[in-house]
Coordinates of C-alpha atoms in Angstrom, one line a residue:
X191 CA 31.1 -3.1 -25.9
X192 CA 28.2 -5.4 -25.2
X193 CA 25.5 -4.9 -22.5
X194 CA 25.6 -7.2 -19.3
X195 CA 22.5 -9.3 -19.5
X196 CA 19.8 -8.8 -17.2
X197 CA 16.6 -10.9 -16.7
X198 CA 13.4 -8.4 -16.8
X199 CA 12.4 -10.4 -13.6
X200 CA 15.1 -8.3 -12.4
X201 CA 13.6 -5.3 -12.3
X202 CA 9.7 -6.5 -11.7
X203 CA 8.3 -4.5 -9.0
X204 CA 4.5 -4.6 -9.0
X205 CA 3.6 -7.2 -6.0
X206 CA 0.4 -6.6 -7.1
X207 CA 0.8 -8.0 -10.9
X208 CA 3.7 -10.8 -10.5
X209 CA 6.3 -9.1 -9.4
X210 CA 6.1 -10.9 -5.7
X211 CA 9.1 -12.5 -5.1
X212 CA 9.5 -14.3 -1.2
X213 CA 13.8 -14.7 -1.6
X214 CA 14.3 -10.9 -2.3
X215 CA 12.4 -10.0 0.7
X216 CA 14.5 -7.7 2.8
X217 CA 13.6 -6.3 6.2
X218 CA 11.9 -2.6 5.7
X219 CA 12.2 -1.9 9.3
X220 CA 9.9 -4.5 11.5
X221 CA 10.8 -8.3 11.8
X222 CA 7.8 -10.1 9.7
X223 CA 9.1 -13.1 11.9
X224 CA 8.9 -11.3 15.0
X225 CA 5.3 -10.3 13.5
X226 CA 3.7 -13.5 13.0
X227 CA 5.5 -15.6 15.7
X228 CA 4.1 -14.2 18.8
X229 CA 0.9 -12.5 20.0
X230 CA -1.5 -11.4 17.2
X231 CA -1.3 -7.8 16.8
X232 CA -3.1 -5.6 14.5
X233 CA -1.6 -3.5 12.2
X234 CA -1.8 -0.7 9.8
X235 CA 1.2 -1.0 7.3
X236 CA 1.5 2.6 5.8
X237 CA 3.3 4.3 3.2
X238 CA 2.7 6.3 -0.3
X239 CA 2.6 4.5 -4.3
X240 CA 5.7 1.9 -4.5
X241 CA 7.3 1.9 -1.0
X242 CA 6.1 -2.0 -0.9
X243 CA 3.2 -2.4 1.2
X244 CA 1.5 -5.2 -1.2
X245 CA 4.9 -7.2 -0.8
X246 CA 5.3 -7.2 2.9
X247 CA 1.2 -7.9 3.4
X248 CA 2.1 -11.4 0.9
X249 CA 5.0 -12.0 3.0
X250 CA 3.3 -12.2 5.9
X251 CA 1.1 -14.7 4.5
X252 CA 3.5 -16.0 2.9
X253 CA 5.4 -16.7 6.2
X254 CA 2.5 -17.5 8.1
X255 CA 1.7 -20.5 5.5
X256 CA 5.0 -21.8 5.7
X257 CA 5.3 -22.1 9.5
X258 CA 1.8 -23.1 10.0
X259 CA 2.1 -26.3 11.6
X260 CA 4.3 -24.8 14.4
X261 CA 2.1 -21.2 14.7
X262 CA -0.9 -22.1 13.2
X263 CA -1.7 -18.6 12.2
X264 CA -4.4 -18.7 9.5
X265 CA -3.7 -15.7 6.8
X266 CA -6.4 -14.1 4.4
X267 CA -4.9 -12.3 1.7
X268 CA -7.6 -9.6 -0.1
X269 CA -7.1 -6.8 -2.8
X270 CA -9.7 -4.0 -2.4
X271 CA -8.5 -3.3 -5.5
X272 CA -9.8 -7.4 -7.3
X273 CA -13.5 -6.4 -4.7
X274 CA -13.8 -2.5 -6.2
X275 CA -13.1 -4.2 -9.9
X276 CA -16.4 -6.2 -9.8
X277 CA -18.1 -2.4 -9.8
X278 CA -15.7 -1.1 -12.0
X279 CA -18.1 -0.5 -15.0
X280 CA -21.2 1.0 -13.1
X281 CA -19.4 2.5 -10.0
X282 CA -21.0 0.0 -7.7
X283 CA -18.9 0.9 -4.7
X284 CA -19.6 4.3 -5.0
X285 CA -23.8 4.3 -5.3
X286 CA -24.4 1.0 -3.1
X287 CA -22.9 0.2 -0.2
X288 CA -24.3 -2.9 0.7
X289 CA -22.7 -3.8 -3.2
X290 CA -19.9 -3.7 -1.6
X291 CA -20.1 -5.2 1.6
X292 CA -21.8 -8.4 -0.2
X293 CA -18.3 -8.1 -2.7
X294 CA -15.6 -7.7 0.1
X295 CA -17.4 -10.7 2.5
X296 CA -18.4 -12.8 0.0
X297 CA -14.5 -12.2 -1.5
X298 CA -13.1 -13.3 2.3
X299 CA -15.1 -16.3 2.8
X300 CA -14.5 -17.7 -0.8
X301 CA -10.6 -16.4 -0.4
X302 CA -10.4 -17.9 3.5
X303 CA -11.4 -21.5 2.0
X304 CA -9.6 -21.3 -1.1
X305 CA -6.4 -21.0 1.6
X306 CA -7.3 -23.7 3.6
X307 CA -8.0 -26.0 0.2
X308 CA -4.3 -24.8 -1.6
X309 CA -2.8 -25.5 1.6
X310 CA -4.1 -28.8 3.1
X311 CA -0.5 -30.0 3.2
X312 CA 0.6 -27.9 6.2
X313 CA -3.1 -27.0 7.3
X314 CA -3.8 -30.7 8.6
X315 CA -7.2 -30.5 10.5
X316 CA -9.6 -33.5 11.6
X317 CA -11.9 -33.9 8.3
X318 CA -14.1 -36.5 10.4
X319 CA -15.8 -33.4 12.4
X320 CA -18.9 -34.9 14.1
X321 CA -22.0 -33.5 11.8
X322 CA -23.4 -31.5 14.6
X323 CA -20.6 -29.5 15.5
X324 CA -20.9 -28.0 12.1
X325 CA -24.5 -26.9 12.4
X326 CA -23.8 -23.5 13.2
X327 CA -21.4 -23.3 10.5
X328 CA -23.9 -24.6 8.0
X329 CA -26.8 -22.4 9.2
X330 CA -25.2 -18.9 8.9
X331 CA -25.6 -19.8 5.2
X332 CA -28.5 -21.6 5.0
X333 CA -27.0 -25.0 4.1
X334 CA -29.1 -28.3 5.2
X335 CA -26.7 -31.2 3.4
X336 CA -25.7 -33.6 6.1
X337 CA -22.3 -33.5 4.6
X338 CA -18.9 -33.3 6.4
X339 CA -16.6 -30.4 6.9
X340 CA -14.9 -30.4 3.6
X341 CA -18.0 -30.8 1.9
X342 CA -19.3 -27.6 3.9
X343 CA -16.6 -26.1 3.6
X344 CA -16.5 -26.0 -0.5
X345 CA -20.3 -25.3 -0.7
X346 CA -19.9 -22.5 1.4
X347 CA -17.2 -21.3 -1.2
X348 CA -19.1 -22.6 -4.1
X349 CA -22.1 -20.4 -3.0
X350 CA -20.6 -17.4 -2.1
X351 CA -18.6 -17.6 -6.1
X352 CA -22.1 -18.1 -6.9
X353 CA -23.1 -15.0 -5.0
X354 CA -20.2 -12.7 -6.8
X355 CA -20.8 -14.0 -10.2
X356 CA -24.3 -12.7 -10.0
X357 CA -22.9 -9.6 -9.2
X358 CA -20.2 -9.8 -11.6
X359 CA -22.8 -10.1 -14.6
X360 CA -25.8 -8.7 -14.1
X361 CA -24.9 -5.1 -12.3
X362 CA -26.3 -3.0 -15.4
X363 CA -29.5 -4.6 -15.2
X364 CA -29.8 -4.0 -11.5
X365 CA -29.2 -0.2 -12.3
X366 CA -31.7 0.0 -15.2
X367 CA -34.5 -0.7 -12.9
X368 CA -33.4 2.1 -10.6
X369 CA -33.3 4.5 -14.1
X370 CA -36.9 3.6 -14.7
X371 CA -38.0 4.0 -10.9
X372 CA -36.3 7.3 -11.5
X373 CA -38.0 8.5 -14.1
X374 CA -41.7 7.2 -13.2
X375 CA -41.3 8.9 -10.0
X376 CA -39.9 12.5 -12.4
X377 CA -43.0 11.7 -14.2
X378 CA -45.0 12.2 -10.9
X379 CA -43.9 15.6 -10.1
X380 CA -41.6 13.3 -7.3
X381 CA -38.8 14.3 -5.9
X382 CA -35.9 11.8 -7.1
X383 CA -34.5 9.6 -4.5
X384 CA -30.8 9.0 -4.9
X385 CA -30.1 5.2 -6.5
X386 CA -30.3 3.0 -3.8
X387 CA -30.2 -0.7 -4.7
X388 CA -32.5 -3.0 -1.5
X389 CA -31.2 -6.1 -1.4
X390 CA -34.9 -7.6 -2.4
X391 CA -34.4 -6.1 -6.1
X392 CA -31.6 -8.5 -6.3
X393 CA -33.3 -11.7 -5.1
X394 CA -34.6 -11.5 -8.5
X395 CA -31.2 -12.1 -9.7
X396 CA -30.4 -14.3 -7.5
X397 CA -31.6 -18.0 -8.8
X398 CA -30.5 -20.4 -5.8
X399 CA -33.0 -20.0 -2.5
X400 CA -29.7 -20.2 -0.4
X401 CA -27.4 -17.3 -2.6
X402 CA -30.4 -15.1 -2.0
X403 CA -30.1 -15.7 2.1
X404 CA -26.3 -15.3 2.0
X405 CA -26.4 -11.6 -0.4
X406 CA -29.0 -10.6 2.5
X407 CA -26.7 -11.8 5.2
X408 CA -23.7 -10.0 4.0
X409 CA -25.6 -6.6 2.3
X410 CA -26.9 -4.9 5.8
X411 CA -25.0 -3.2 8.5
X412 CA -23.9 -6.1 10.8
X413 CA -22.6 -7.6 8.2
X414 CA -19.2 -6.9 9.6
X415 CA -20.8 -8.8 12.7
X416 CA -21.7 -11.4 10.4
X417 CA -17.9 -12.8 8.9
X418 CA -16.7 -12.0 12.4
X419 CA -18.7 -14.7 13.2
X420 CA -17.6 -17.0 10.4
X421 CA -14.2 -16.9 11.7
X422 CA -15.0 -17.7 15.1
X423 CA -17.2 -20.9 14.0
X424 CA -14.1 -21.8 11.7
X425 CA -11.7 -21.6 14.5
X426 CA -13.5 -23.9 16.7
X427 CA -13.9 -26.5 14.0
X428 CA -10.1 -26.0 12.6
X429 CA -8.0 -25.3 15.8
X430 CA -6.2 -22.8 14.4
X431 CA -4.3 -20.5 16.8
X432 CA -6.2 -17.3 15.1
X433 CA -6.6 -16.0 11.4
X434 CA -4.9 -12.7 10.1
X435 CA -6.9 -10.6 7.9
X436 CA -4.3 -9.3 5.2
X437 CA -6.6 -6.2 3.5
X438 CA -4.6 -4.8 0.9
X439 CA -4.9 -1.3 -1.0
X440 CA -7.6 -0.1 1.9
X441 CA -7.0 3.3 0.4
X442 CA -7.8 3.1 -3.2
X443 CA -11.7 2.0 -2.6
X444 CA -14.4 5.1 -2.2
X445 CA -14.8 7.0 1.3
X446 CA -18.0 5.1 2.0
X447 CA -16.1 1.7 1.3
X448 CA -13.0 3.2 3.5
X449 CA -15.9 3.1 6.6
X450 CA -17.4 -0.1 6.1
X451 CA -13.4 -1.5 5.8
X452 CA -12.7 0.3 9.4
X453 CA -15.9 -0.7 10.3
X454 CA -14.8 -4.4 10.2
X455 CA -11.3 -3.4 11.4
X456 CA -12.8 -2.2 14.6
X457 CA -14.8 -5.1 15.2
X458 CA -11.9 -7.6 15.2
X459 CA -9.5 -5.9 17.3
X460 CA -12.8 -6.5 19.7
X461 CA -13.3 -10.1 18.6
X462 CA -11.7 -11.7 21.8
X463 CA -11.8 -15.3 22.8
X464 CA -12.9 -16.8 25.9
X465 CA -9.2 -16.2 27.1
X466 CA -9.7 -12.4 27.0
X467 CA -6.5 -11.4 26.6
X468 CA -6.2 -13.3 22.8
X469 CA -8.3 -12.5 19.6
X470 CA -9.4 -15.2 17.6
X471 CA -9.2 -12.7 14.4
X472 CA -6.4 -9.9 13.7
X473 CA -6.0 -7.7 11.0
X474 CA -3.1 -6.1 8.7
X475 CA -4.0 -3.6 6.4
X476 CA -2.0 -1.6 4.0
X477 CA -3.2 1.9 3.8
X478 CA -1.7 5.6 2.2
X479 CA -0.5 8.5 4.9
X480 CA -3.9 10.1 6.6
X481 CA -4.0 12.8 4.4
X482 CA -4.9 10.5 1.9
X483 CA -7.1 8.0 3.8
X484 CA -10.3 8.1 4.9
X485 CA -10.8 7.3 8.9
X486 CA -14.1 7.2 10.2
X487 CA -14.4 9.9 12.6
X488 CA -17.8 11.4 14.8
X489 CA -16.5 14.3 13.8
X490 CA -16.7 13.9 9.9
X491 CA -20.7 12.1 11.1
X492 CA -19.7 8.7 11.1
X493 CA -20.9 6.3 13.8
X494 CA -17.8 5.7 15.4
X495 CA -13.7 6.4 15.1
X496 CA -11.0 4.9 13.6
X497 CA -7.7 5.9 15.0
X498 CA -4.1 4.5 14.2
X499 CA -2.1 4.2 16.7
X500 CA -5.4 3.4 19.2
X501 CA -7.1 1.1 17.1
X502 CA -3.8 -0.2 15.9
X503 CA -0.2 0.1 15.4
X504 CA 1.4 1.7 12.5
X505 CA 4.4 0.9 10.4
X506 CA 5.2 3.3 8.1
X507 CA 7.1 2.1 5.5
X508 CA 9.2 4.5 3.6
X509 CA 12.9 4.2 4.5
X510 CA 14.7 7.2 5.7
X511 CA 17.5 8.6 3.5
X512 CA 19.3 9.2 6.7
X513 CA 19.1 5.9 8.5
X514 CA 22.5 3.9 9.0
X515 CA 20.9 0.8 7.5
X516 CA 20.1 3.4 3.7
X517 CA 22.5 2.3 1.5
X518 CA 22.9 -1.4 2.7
X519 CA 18.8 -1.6 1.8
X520 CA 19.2 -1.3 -1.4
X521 CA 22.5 -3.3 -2.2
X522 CA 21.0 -6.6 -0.5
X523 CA 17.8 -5.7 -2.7
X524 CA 20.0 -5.3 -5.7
X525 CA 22.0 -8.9 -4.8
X526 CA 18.8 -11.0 -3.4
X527 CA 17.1 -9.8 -7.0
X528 CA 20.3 -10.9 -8.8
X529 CA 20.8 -14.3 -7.2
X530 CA 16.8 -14.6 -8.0
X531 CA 17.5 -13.9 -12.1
X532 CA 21.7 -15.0 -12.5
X533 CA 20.4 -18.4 -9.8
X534 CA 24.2 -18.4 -8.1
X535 CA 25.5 -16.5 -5.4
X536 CA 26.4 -12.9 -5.4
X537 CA 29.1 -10.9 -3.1
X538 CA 29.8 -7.7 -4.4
X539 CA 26.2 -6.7 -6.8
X540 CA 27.7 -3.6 -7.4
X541 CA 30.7 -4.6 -9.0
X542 CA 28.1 -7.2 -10.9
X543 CA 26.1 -4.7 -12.7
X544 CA 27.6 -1.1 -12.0
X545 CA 30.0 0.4 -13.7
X546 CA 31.4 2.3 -10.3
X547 CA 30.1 2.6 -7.1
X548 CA 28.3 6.1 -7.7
X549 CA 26.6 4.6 -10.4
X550 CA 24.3 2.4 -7.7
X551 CA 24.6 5.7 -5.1
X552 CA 23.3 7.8 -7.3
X553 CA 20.3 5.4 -7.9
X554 CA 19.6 4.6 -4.7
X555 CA 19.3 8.6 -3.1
X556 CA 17.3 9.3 -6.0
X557 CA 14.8 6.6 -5.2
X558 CA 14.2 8.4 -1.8
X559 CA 13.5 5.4 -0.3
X560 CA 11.3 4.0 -2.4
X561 CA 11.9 0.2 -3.5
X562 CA 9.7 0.4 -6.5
X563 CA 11.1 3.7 -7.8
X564 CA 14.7 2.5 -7.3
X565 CA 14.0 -1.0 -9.7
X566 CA 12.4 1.4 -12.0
X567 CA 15.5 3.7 -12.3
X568 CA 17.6 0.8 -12.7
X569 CA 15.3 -0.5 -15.4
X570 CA 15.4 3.1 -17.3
X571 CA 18.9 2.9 -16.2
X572 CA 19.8 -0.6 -18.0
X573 CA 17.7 0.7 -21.3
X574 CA 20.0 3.5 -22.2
X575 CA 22.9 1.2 -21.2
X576 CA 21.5 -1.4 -24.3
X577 CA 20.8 1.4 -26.7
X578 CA 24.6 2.8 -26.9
X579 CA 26.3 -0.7 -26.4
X580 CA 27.6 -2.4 -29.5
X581 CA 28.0 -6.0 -30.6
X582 CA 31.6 -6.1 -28.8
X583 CA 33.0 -9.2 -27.0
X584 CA 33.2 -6.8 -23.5
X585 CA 30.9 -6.3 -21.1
X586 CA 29.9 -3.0 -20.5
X587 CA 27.6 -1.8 -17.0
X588 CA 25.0 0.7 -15.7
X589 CA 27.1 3.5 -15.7
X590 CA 26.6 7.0 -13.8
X591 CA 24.9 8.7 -17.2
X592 CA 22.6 6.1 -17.7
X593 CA 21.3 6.4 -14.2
X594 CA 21.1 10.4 -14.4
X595 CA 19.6 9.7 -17.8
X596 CA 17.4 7.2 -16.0
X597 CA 16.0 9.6 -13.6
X598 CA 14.8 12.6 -15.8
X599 CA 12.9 9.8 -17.7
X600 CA 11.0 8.8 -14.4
X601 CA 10.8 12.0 -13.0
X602 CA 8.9 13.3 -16.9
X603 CA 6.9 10.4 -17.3
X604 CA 6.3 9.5 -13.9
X605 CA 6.9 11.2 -10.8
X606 CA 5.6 14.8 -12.7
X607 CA 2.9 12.6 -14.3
X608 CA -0.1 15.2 -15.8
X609 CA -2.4 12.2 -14.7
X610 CA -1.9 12.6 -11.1
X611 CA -1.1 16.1 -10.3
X612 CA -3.1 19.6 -11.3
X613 CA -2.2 22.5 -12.5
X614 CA -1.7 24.2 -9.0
X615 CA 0.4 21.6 -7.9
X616 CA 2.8 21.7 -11.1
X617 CA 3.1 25.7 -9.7
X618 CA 4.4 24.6 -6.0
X619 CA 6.7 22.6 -7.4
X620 CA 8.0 24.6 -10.1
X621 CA 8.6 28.0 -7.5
X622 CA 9.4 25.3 -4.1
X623 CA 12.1 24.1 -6.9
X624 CA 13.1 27.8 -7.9
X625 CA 13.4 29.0 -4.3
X626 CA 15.8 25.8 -3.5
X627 CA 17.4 26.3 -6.8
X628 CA 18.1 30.0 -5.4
X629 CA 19.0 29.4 -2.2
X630 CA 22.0 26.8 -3.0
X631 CA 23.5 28.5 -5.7
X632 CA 24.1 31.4 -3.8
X633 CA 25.2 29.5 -0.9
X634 CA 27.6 27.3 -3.7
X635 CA 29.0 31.0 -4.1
X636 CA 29.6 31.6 -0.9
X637 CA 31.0 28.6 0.5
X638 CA 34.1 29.3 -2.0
X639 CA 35.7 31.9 0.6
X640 CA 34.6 30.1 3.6
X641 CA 37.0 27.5 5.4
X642 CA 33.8 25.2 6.9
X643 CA 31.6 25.4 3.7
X644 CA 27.5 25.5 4.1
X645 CA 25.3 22.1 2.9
X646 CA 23.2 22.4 0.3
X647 CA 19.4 22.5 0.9
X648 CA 16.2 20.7 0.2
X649 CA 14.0 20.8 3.3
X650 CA 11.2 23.7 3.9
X651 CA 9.0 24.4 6.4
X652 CA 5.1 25.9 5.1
X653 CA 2.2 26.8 7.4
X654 CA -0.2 24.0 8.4
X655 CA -3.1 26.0 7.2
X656 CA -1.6 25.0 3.7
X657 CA -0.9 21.5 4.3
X658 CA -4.1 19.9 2.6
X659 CA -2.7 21.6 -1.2
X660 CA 0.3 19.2 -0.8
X661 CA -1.5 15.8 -0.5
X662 CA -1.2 14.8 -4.2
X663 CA 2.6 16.1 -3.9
X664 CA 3.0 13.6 -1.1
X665 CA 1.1 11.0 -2.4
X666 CA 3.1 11.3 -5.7
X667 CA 6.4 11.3 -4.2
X668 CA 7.2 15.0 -5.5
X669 CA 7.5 16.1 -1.7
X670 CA 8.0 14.0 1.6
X671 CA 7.1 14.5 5.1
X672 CA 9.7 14.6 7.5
X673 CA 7.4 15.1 10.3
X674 CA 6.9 11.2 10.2
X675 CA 10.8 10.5 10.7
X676 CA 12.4 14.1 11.6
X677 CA 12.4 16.9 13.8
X678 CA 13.4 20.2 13.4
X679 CA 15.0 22.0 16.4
X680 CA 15.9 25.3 15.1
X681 CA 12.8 28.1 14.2
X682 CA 13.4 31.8 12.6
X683 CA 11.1 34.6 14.6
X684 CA 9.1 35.1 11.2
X685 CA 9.7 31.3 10.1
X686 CA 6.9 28.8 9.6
X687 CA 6.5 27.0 12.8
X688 CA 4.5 24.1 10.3
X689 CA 5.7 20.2 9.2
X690 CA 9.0 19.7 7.6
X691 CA 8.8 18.5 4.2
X692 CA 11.9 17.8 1.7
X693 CA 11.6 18.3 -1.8
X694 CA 11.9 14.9 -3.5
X695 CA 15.7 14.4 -4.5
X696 CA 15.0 13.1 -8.0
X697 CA 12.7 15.8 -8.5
X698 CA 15.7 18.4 -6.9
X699 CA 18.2 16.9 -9.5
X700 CA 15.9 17.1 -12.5
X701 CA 14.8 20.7 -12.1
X702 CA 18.0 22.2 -11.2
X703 CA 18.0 22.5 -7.5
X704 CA 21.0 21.3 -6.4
X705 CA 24.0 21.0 -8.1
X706 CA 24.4 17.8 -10.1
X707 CA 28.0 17.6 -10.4
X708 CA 27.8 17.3 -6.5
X709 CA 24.7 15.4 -6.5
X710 CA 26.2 12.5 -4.7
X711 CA 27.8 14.7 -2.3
X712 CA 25.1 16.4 -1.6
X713 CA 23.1 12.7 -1.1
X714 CA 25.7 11.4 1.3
X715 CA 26.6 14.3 3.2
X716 CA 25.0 17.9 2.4
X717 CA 21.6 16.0 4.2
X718 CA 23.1 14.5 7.1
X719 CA 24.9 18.0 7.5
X720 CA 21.5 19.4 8.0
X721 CA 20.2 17.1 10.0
X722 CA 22.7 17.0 12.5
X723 CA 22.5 20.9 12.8
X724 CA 18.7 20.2 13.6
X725 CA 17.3 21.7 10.2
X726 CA 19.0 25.0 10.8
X727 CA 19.2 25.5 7.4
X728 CA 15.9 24.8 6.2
X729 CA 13.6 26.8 4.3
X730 CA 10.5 28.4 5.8
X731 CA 8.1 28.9 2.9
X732 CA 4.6 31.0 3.4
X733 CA 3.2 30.2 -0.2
X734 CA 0.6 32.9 -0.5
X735 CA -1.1 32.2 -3.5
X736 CA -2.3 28.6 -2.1
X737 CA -4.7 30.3 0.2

């Protein structure tokens, strides 16, 4: 039988690299709406690789664009990971920091104009601006031209692309002068000092009078200061009700970039208005769990803290495979992205692309709630479906094989990938997956003389002194943390009394650890067993050789 024919738009799921898609949105837990609508709000959206931060930061400005003449909410959309790639060859970001500051604030003025040019349709604002209420505008970056606001407004942009192409181009020559400062000052019996690039060595770089005052302006310290200031001057001469700063992928620059990020962050949720109880700049940034994210802390001998959930509120994002709302997640994603690709309306997308219901089940527990990871399983899914399909007149669907098939592909090449984790790691997982393994085949044995059988297993308890070896597992998706979502009520005397962590379902069903033929079973019921007993059969694990 032939395949059913799916559209790779179907199963695009990098936001990041054209796989944003507005009319497949579905809600992850917080109303965008509710969002964008009201009072500003600052926000840290958080959540590991693939659970869909990029997508919900471009809805928002999506949104926000699209009922801008009602809210007039100005959104600023910026990928740390487009600022770090200007520094990618000579690790810029790493050796300079005012590099990068000049990069990221150079990147938001040029991006904040760029969306007011695309969108001068809804953002309707009074282009005959007397000339002197734009001074202040004009001198921040040194521009004399008696010209009107969109004049000012595209030189500014035009000399802050200026400023970034300079950067882009001539970063290796920048850094040979440091090598030969380097070795003149070896070749003096002088200690080395480590590379630090002044902003004077690039004026020589710098051909225009006025790029060289703007790459001062935005290389020191209050530079943050600086574009904080830029917004206010833009508000007053735009009307706009506020802009919201959309910094995506915070947690993928270097530690010192993570500070000079917070640094900013921390300035705007100061930046009131005269009104004092509204900001005239807000911020939403996606960022990775703690353990992977670099806060600025007194403590660690920064300058000043960062805390979420003080500074601002967090959402974090991964969907819990016991919430109500699971299953129905996952099969409006599967019909929104349907309509999107077949463009006609879909009741039943199960029945459109499944072969039976525990075809799509079984897909969407092993994604763990994990949009990204459950497109890619249906995309790994929908291969092996074309490779044994004939020529036939019939139609043939995603059947439950091809998704088990599906998922030790992802898991091998993916979740278990030798890029990402070390050697220790691969050894938690194999014995955390040998211990589960254990456990639930004895308790399989057991439960055939008893009248009110025992779930199976996958959550564990370890000690928090061990807690820092699992961050790549977390990060990686091989383990999650419960302790964001759960609680566990019942402890052993000689238990750990440390964070409950769940061993990744795909990962459980590709090494063994819970029975397969009840895999679905075990998905819909086995875990809610368990957390309705409050975790009484969880695992308390002291892993000795970590430590």
């Amino acid at each position: 039988m032939a395949a059913i024919k799916l559209d790779h738009t179907f199963f695009s799921q990098d936001a990041q690299a054209g796989g944003f898609f507005p009319a497949t949105h579905i809600n992850p837990g917080f109303d965008i709406d509710a969002f964008i609508s009201g009072n500003g709000q600052n926000l840290l959206v958080e959540g590991i690789r693939g659970t869909g931060k990029t997508h919900i930061l471009k809805m928002i400005a999506s949104r926000c664009i699209e009922t801008y003449p009602e809210n007039r909410i100005l959104p600023v959309y910026i990928s740390l990971a487009e600022v770090s790639e200007w520094a990618e060859t000579s690790d810029w970001s790493e050796k300079n920091i005012q590099i990068f500051r000049i990069q990221l604030y150079a990147s938001m003025v040029s991006k904040t104009i760029s969306t007011i040019e695309t969108n001068k349709d809804k953002i309707r604002y009074k282009k005959d601006v007397p000339i002197g209420k734009i001074d202040k505008l004009k001198s921040m970056f040194g521009i004399k031209a008696d010209h009107d606001l969109d004049y000012t407004l595209n030189d500014i942009k035009n000399l802050n692309e200026a400023l970034l192409r300079r950067l882009t181009y001539n970063p290796e020559q920048i850094l040979e002068i440091k090598k030969v400062e380097e070795k003149e000052q070896v070749s003096a019996g002088l200690k080395v000092q480590p590379t630090q690039i002044k902003i004077d060595e690039l004026s020589g770089f710098f051909e225009e009078r006025d790029v060289k005052s703007i790459g001062k302006n935005l290389s020191y310290d209050y530079a943050a200061k600086f574009i904080i200031e830029f917004f206010k001057q833009l508000r007053e001469l735009l009307c706009y009700k506020h802009v919201i700063l959309l910094l995506d992928e915070c947690s993928e620059t270097s530690d010192e970039a993570q500070v000079e990020i917070f640094r900013l962050l921390k300035l705007i949720r100061g930046a009131l208005t005269s009104n004092m109880e509204e900001n005239y700049a807000y911020f939403c940034a996606s960022v990775y769990p703690p353990y992977s994210t670099n806060y600025p802390s007194k403590i660690k001998g920064n300058t000043f803290n960062f805390d979420p959930g003080h500074d601002a509120s967090v959402e974090y994002l991964q969907l819990d495979e016991l919430s109500d709302e699971y299953e129905t997640f996952f099969r409006e994603l599967t019909r929104k992205r349907l309509e999107l690709v077949f463009g006609r309306s879909v009741s039943e997308p199960i029945n459109e692309i499944f072969e039976n219901e525990g075809a799509f089940v079984l897909a969407t527990y092993a994604a763990n709630g994990i949009p990204r990871r459950y497109l890619e399983i249906l995309n790994q899914g929908y291969s092996s479906l074309c490779q044994r399909s004939s020529s036939e007149t019939n139609i043939e669907k995603i059947s439950q094989k091809d998704i088990e098939s599906a998922i030790q592909v992802l898991v091998a090449s993916q979740i278990l990938s030798r890029n990402k984790l070390t050697s220790i790691d691969f050894k938690i997982i194999d014995d955390i997956s040998q211990r589960v393994s254990k456990r639930n085949k004895k308790t399989e044995t057991e439960n055939k003389e008893k009248a009110k059988p025992l779930p199976a297993n996958v959550y564990f308890t370890i000690n928090y002194s061990q807690f820092e070896q699992f961050n790549n597992l977390l990060l990686q998706g091989c383990v999650h943390d419960k302790g964001r979502t759960r609680l566990k009520k019942y402890y052993k005397d000689e238990g750990s009394q440390g964070p409950l962590f769940m061993l990744d379902l795909s990962l459980a069903l590709h090494n063994g650890a819970i029975d397969k033929r009840r895999a679905i079973e075990i998905y819909r019921s086995d875990l809610k067993k368990n957390a309705k007993s409050g975790y009484l059969y969880c695992q308390d694990f002291n892993l000795d050789y970590l430590t």
